[in-house]
Each structure stands twice: as structure tokens, then as C-alpha cells.
Amino acid sequence: MFQTIINAFKIKEVRRKILITIALIFVYRLGCYIPVPGVNTLDGLNEYTFLEIMSAVSGGALSSGTFLAMGIGPYINASIIIQLLTVGIPALERLSKQGEEGRRKINAYTRILTLVLAIAQAIGILVAFGGNGGIDFGALFDDKGFGKFLSYAFLVIVYTAGAALTMWLGERITDYGVSNGISLLIFAGILSTAGTLLLAEINNLTVPGLAMKTTWTLIGFVVAAIVIFGAIVAVNGAERKVPVQYAKQVKGRKMYGGQSTHIPIKVNASGVMPLIFAFAILSFPDLIMNLFQIKDNWWLRNVGAGSWVHTVILCVLILFFAYFYNQIQFNPDDISKSIQGNGGFIPGTRPGKPTADYLRRVSNRITLFGAIFLAALALIPSLVFKAVGGEGLMNVFSATGLLIIVSVALEFEQALQSQIMMKNYKGFLK
């Protein structure tokens, strides 16, 4: 990867895109440190598992209550909702197949939904933490009556504007920089939080009585992180290659076809999405109950985070969403028709419906292994980091955080290689 970056900086146009990407990420991180008037800090995030993860993804901006505290979360949720609605609503499905114009309209719907979700999320967070002393209503308008309402309205507008700015920065990175801008912003936030927590652990080396324990904790953490990263990279790159043979066809005086290729079916084609869906669904009841100050009830006692019921439900949801997302991405019937239409066939399988059934069977088996891997990844990292004493790093290097870091890094390298290859081809043609 480092060699790829060095080669990229040797090409002027690619170097310019890298610098634009770095500059926009810097602006985003700068906004994560701009304080909002009347907000000291949003204390009590450790009581809300979902909000604690959001704070880690935003680089600690949410817990600090800064301008970009909402981060990219509303845009991600809006994108997921629109993507699911595109499958279920025929009008949106037709729109997604209308080329550039259709994508432009869907992007507009996504932006509108992002603002709606940002407003709702800002209201929920501010109401939940308004009574914890983190918000100084008197410094804004008044801490009573209509003045308190104006304070809430002002803060909701500020945080919604921050979410809109974050969305705009991500889109500009995608358009003028390298790789996917939204993924890079999340990547930067996770690494920022991880760096802060690692520095805090390193500072413990100078504390008498904690030096030896901290040393072994850091060594165990580094070893565990390398092993887990290696496993994720190996599984992310694993794929089943289904061979396809194309028959020879004579058209006029030329002969076409007669070549062999393959259909790559990735083990973890759905990426981090099943984990995000599963964690979001299980965290939502806890979030609602905590927002309404419901501290003791059957759900929190028996199905709350840490219980064995919570673990079982989490694994089942991951398996379900892995298959659900695979059905969205991989359509054996369409692939079978495409192969048959181009005069191809899978050796040992008849064209048409038998080919579709074969591809569906292979895809389901591969998806099962990928889903089991995701379920194990949701549990093992937290147990490993807890065993080595790195509990403070578990929220950053959780299953979602680990997958995002590895996936974005690999995606960024592939994007750089594509840019380099494209420029080399242009130079050759000239």
C-alpha cells in the first residue's frame, strides 16, 4: 500500500486528488473541535451503547458536543433506508435503473431524508442530555419556558447544519478526491478516537504502579489487533470462482467466443451492513428506554447488552441480514439469463433454470460461511481486548470498527491503483 501511495504522488493529477482528500478530511476534523455555544459536554454517553458507538465513529465529537457532533450517522441511516425502499417500492426501483438522471433523483431523496433524520436525532440527543448539566440554557436564551424552547431549537438547527456540512464534505471527496468520501470520514473518526485512547494508555506508562500492567496490555492489544486484522483481510479477499465457458460463434468471417472466465462470489460480499443492521435494531430499544429514563425493566435485565439472550439474538440477526443483503446484491436468475444470452454455460450444468439454481445454492453456502464469520467477529474482538486489558478500546475496535477500518483501507488502495492505471493508459495513448 505504501508503494502505491508513493507511485500516486509521482502523478500530478492523482497527487492533486490526494491533497484535496486530505484537505477536506482536515476541514471535517476541524469542525469536530468547534464548540457550540451553550453546550459544555454531552455527559452520560456510557449509559447509551448506541450513542457511545456513534461518538467513537465521529472521533469523540458527539461526546464533546461540538459543531459536527452528529457526524455522518444521519446520512448513513438515510442511505440504508433509501436502499431498502428501492427494493420494496417499484417506483424507486424503476428510478434506480434510469441511469444518471435516476441516481441524481435518488441522491436528492437521500439528502432530504438525511436532514429529517438529523433533526429527529438531534432532538432526541439534546432532550436526553439536557437535564445532565451538559447544556447551559441560560447562556443561550433562558432556562425556563419559551426561552428553553428557543435554546433547543437553536441547538437542533446548529447540529442539523453540521450534519448537512458533513454530508457535503463526503460528497465532495467522492467527486473530486480519491475513493468514497463517506467511508473516509468514518475511517478518520475511528482512527482519531483510537489514537486518543492509545495515547491515554501510553501515558499510563509514566504512572507508578501501572507501568508494567500497561506495557503488557499494549503488547497484548497490538498482537490481538494484528491477528484480527489479518483474519478480516483474508476473509474479505476470499471468494468462490464459478467457471463459465463460452462457446465459439461464427459471425461472417470472424469467430467469437471460445473463452473461459469465472464468476467471483465473495465470502463476505455484504461487508459491514449486516452488523450495522443487527446492532441498530438491538440498540434501539435500549436507546428509547434510556431516553425516557426507564432504568429497570424486563428487557434491560434479560435482553440488554451483555446477556446471553442478547448474544443469541445478535447472531441470529446477523445471519438473517447477511442472507437478506445477499439477495439484494446477487440475483442468480439475472446472471443465468446473461450467461445464456451470450452463449455461455457452467461446465456440468444445463443453461437456464438449472444454472440459476446452481448459482443460488453456491451463493447460499458461501453466504453462510460469511455470516458465521461476521457473527464470530461481533463477539471475539470484545472478548480478546477485554482479556488483554484493553476495555477502553473495545468501542473503537469493535466488530463494526474493525471491518470499517480494513474495508476502507483496501478500498482506498484499490481506488489509488485504478487512478494510477488510468493515467498510465492515457499517457500510453498520447
Short mmCIF file of C-alpha atoms in Angstrom, two decimals, residues 39-274:
data_model
loop_
_atom_site.label_atom_id
_atom_site.label_comp_id
_atom_site.label_asym_id
_atom_site.label_seq_id
_atom_site.Cartn_x
_atom_site.Cartn_y
_atom_site.Cartn_z
CA VAL A 39 -23.01 23.21 25.20
CA ASN A 40 -20.30 22.13 27.61
CA THR A 41 -20.35 18.39 27.03
CA LEU A 42 -22.91 15.66 26.47
CA ASP A 43 -22.21 13.61 29.58
CA GLY A 44 -23.56 10.17 30.25
CA LEU A 45 -22.86 8.55 26.87
CA ASN A 46 -21.62 5.44 28.65
CA GLU A 47 -25.24 4.74 29.56
CA TYR A 48 -26.20 4.55 25.88
CA THR A 49 -24.42 1.83 23.92
CA PHE A 50 -25.62 3.08 20.53
CA LEU A 51 -24.61 6.71 21.21
CA GLU A 52 -21.23 5.62 22.59
CA ILE A 53 -20.50 3.81 19.32
CA MET A 54 -21.64 6.88 17.35
CA SER A 55 -19.28 9.03 19.39
CA ALA A 56 -16.39 6.67 18.63
CA VAL A 57 -17.18 6.77 14.90
CA SER A 58 -17.29 10.59 14.94
CA GLY A 59 -13.91 10.82 16.65
CA GLY A 60 -15.39 11.84 20.01
CA ALA A 61 -17.27 14.83 18.55
CA LEU A 62 -20.63 13.62 19.90
CA SER A 63 -19.41 13.26 23.49
CA SER A 64 -17.83 16.74 23.26
CA GLY A 65 -20.99 18.31 21.82
CA THR A 66 -19.07 20.14 19.06
CA PHE A 67 -20.42 21.51 15.76
CA LEU A 68 -20.10 18.24 13.82
CA ALA A 69 -21.26 16.07 16.73
CA MET A 70 -23.87 14.36 14.55
CA GLY A 71 -21.16 13.19 12.19
CA ILE A 72 -22.11 11.17 9.13
CA GLY A 73 -24.61 8.99 11.01
CA PRO A 74 -27.83 10.56 9.62
CA TYR A 75 -26.57 10.26 6.04
CA ILE A 76 -25.64 6.59 6.52
CA ASN A 77 -29.07 5.80 8.01
CA ALA A 78 -30.80 7.67 5.18
CA SER A 79 -28.76 5.80 2.56
CA ILE A 80 -29.64 2.45 4.13
CA ILE A 81 -33.35 3.31 4.29
CA ILE A 82 -33.44 4.52 0.66
CA GLN A 83 -31.56 1.41 -0.45
CA LEU A 84 -34.07 -0.86 1.29
CA LEU A 85 -37.03 1.14 -0.06
CA THR A 86 -35.60 0.87 -3.57
CA VAL A 87 -36.01 -2.90 -3.33
CA GLY A 88 -39.54 -2.75 -1.91
CA ILE A 89 -41.06 0.18 -3.83
CA PRO A 90 -41.40 -0.36 -7.61
CA ALA A 91 -41.29 3.38 -8.39
CA LEU A 92 -37.89 3.78 -6.69
CA GLU A 93 -36.64 0.58 -8.32
CA ARG A 94 -37.54 1.93 -11.77
CA LEU A 95 -35.87 5.22 -10.87
CA SER A 96 -32.64 3.44 -9.89
CA LYS A 97 -32.49 1.89 -13.38
CA GLN A 98 -32.81 5.20 -15.25
CA GLY A 99 -29.10 5.91 -15.37
CA GLU A 100 -27.52 9.16 -14.22
CA GLU A 101 -30.82 11.07 -14.02
CA GLY A 102 -32.36 8.39 -11.79
CA ARG A 103 -29.33 8.32 -9.49
CA ARG A 104 -29.45 12.11 -9.23
CA LYS A 105 -33.07 11.99 -8.03
CA ILE A 106 -32.36 9.20 -5.56
CA ASN A 107 -29.43 11.20 -4.18
CA ALA A 108 -31.78 14.18 -3.74
CA TYR A 109 -34.24 11.99 -1.80
CA THR A 110 -31.35 10.71 0.33
CA ARG A 111 -30.27 14.27 1.20
CA ILE A 112 -33.80 15.26 2.21
CA LEU A 113 -34.19 12.17 4.38
CA THR A 114 -30.77 12.91 5.91
CA LEU A 115 -31.96 16.31 7.11
CA VAL A 116 -35.16 14.80 8.53
CA LEU A 117 -33.22 12.12 10.42
CA ALA A 118 -30.66 14.68 11.61
CA ILE A 119 -33.43 16.85 13.09
CA ALA A 120 -35.04 13.86 14.84
CA GLN A 121 -31.72 12.57 16.13
CA ALA A 122 -30.62 15.99 17.38
CA ILE A 123 -33.90 16.46 19.27
CA GLY A 124 -33.60 13.03 20.89
CA ILE A 125 -29.98 13.52 21.98
CA LEU A 126 -30.49 17.06 23.29
CA VAL A 127 -33.64 16.17 25.23
CA ALA A 128 -31.92 13.11 26.72
CA PHE A 129 -28.87 15.04 27.92
CA GLY A 130 -30.49 18.40 28.57
CA GLY A 131 -31.01 17.62 32.24
CA ASN A 132 -27.49 16.29 32.89
CA GLY A 133 -25.83 19.69 33.14
CA GLY A 134 -24.15 19.47 29.76
CA ILE A 135 -26.31 22.23 28.25
CA ASP A 136 -26.31 25.77 29.69
CA PHE A 137 -29.72 27.10 28.64
CA GLY A 138 -29.10 30.38 30.42
CA ALA A 139 -26.13 31.14 28.19
CA LEU A 140 -28.39 30.92 25.12
CA PHE A 141 -31.84 32.35 25.84
CA ASP A 142 -33.37 31.21 29.11
CA ASP A 143 -33.62 28.05 31.16
CA LYS A 144 -37.39 28.30 31.53
CA GLY A 145 -40.46 28.31 29.33
CA PHE A 146 -40.20 29.70 25.82
CA GLY A 147 -36.53 30.59 26.26
CA LYS A 148 -35.69 26.92 26.86
CA PHE A 149 -37.65 26.00 23.73
CA LEU A 150 -35.67 28.56 21.71
CA SER A 151 -32.44 27.10 23.09
CA TYR A 152 -33.44 23.64 21.94
CA ALA A 153 -34.49 24.99 18.53
CA PHE A 154 -31.18 26.83 18.10
CA LEU A 155 -29.11 23.75 19.00
CA VAL A 156 -31.17 21.50 16.71
CA ILE A 157 -30.57 23.90 13.81
CA VAL A 158 -26.83 24.05 14.55
CA TYR A 159 -26.40 20.28 14.74
CA THR A 160 -28.56 19.70 11.66
CA ALA A 161 -26.40 22.19 9.76
CA GLY A 162 -23.33 20.27 10.95
CA ALA A 163 -24.78 17.01 9.63
CA ALA A 164 -25.53 18.70 6.29
CA LEU A 165 -21.96 20.05 6.10
CA THR A 166 -20.54 16.60 6.86
CA MET A 167 -22.69 15.11 4.09
CA TRP A 168 -21.47 17.80 1.67
CA LEU A 169 -17.81 17.18 2.56
CA GLY A 170 -18.24 13.45 1.98
CA GLU A 171 -19.82 14.00 -1.43
CA ARG A 172 -17.07 16.45 -2.44
CA ILE A 173 -14.39 13.89 -1.54
CA THR A 174 -16.18 11.32 -3.70
CA ASP A 175 -16.45 13.77 -6.62
CA TYR A 176 -13.03 15.44 -6.51
CA GLY A 177 -10.87 13.23 -4.30
CA VAL A 178 -9.97 9.56 -4.05
CA SER A 179 -12.30 6.72 -3.03
CA ASN A 180 -15.66 7.06 -1.23
CA GLY A 181 -15.83 10.22 0.85
CA ILE A 182 -18.38 8.96 3.40
CA SER A 183 -16.25 5.90 4.18
CA LEU A 184 -13.10 8.03 4.56
CA LEU A 185 -14.83 10.37 7.04
CA ILE A 186 -15.88 7.41 9.18
CA PHE A 187 -12.37 5.98 8.85
CA ALA A 188 -10.83 9.26 10.03
CA GLY A 189 -13.20 9.45 13.00
CA ILE A 190 -12.45 5.91 14.18
CA LEU A 191 -8.68 6.39 13.85
CA SER A 192 -8.91 9.70 15.73
CA THR A 193 -10.71 8.10 18.66
CA ALA A 194 -8.35 5.12 18.61
CA GLY A 195 -5.34 7.43 18.62
CA THR A 196 -6.68 9.38 21.61
CA LEU A 197 -7.34 6.22 23.62
CA LEU A 198 -3.97 4.71 22.71
CA LEU A 199 -2.19 7.90 23.84
CA ALA A 200 -4.09 7.72 27.12
CA GLU A 201 -2.88 4.14 27.60
CA ILE A 202 0.69 5.12 26.69
CA ASN A 203 0.60 7.96 29.24
CA ASN A 204 -0.11 5.36 31.93
CA LEU A 205 3.42 4.07 31.38
CA THR A 206 4.69 7.01 33.42
CA VAL A 207 2.29 6.35 36.32
CA PRO A 208 3.96 4.42 39.18
CA GLY A 209 2.34 1.05 39.71
CA LEU A 210 0.66 0.99 36.27
CA ALA A 211 3.73 0.84 34.02
CA MET A 212 4.12 -2.95 33.97
CA LYS A 213 0.39 -3.64 33.57
CA THR A 214 0.08 -1.04 30.80
CA THR A 215 3.08 -2.50 28.95
CA TRP A 216 1.58 -6.00 28.84
CA THR A 217 -1.82 -4.53 27.94
CA LEU A 218 -0.36 -2.65 24.95
CA ILE A 219 1.64 -5.69 23.79
CA GLY A 220 -1.42 -7.95 24.04
CA PHE A 221 -3.57 -5.36 22.30
CA VAL A 222 -1.17 -4.94 19.37
CA VAL A 223 -0.82 -8.71 18.88
CA ALA A 224 -4.59 -9.25 19.08
CA ALA A 225 -5.25 -6.37 16.65
CA ILE A 226 -2.74 -7.75 14.10
CA VAL A 227 -4.25 -11.25 14.25
CA ILE A 228 -7.83 -9.96 13.93
CA PHE A 229 -6.89 -7.57 11.10
CA GLY A 230 -5.19 -10.44 9.27
CA ALA A 231 -8.29 -12.63 9.62
CA ILE A 232 -10.54 -9.86 8.29
CA VAL A 233 -8.28 -9.21 5.30
CA ALA A 234 -8.14 -12.93 4.49
CA VAL A 235 -11.92 -13.39 4.64
CA ASN A 236 -12.65 -10.12 2.80
CA GLY A 237 -10.45 -11.26 -0.07
CA ALA A 238 -11.79 -14.83 -0.14
CA GLU A 239 -14.11 -15.74 -2.99
CA ARG A 240 -15.52 -18.73 -4.83
CA LYS A 241 -14.78 -18.65 -8.57
CA VAL A 242 -17.54 -20.35 -10.56
CA PRO A 243 -16.10 -21.28 -14.02
CA VAL A 244 -18.02 -20.18 -17.14
CA GLN A 245 -17.28 -21.44 -20.65
CA TYR A 246 -18.40 -19.50 -23.75
CA ALA A 247 -18.98 -21.49 -26.94
CA LYS A 248 -17.41 -20.45 -30.24
CA GLN A 249 -19.66 -18.48 -32.58
CA VAL A 250 -19.02 -17.69 -36.25
CA LYS A 251 -20.34 -14.31 -37.39
CA GLY A 252 -19.49 -13.50 -41.00
CA ARG A 253 -15.83 -14.24 -41.48
CA LYS A 254 -14.88 -13.89 -37.82
CA MET A 255 -15.07 -16.28 -34.92
CA TYR A 256 -16.13 -15.06 -31.48
CA GLY A 257 -16.19 -16.68 -28.03
CA GLY A 258 -14.49 -19.90 -27.14
CA GLN A 259 -13.03 -18.40 -23.98
CA SER A 260 -13.18 -19.33 -20.32
CA THR A 261 -13.88 -16.97 -17.44
CA HIS A 262 -15.38 -17.14 -13.95
CA ILE A 263 -18.00 -15.54 -11.72
CA PRO A 264 -16.45 -14.38 -8.41
CA ILE A 265 -18.74 -14.90 -5.40
CA LYS A 266 -17.21 -13.26 -2.33
CA VAL A 267 -17.46 -14.88 1.08
CA ASN A 268 -18.21 -11.55 2.76
CA ALA A 269 -19.94 -9.71 -0.08
CA SER A 270 -22.28 -7.79 2.25
CA GLY A 271 -19.38 -6.26 4.18
CA VAL A 272 -20.32 -4.47 7.39
CA MET A 273 -24.01 -3.92 6.58
CA PRO A 274 -25.43 -6.98 8.47
#
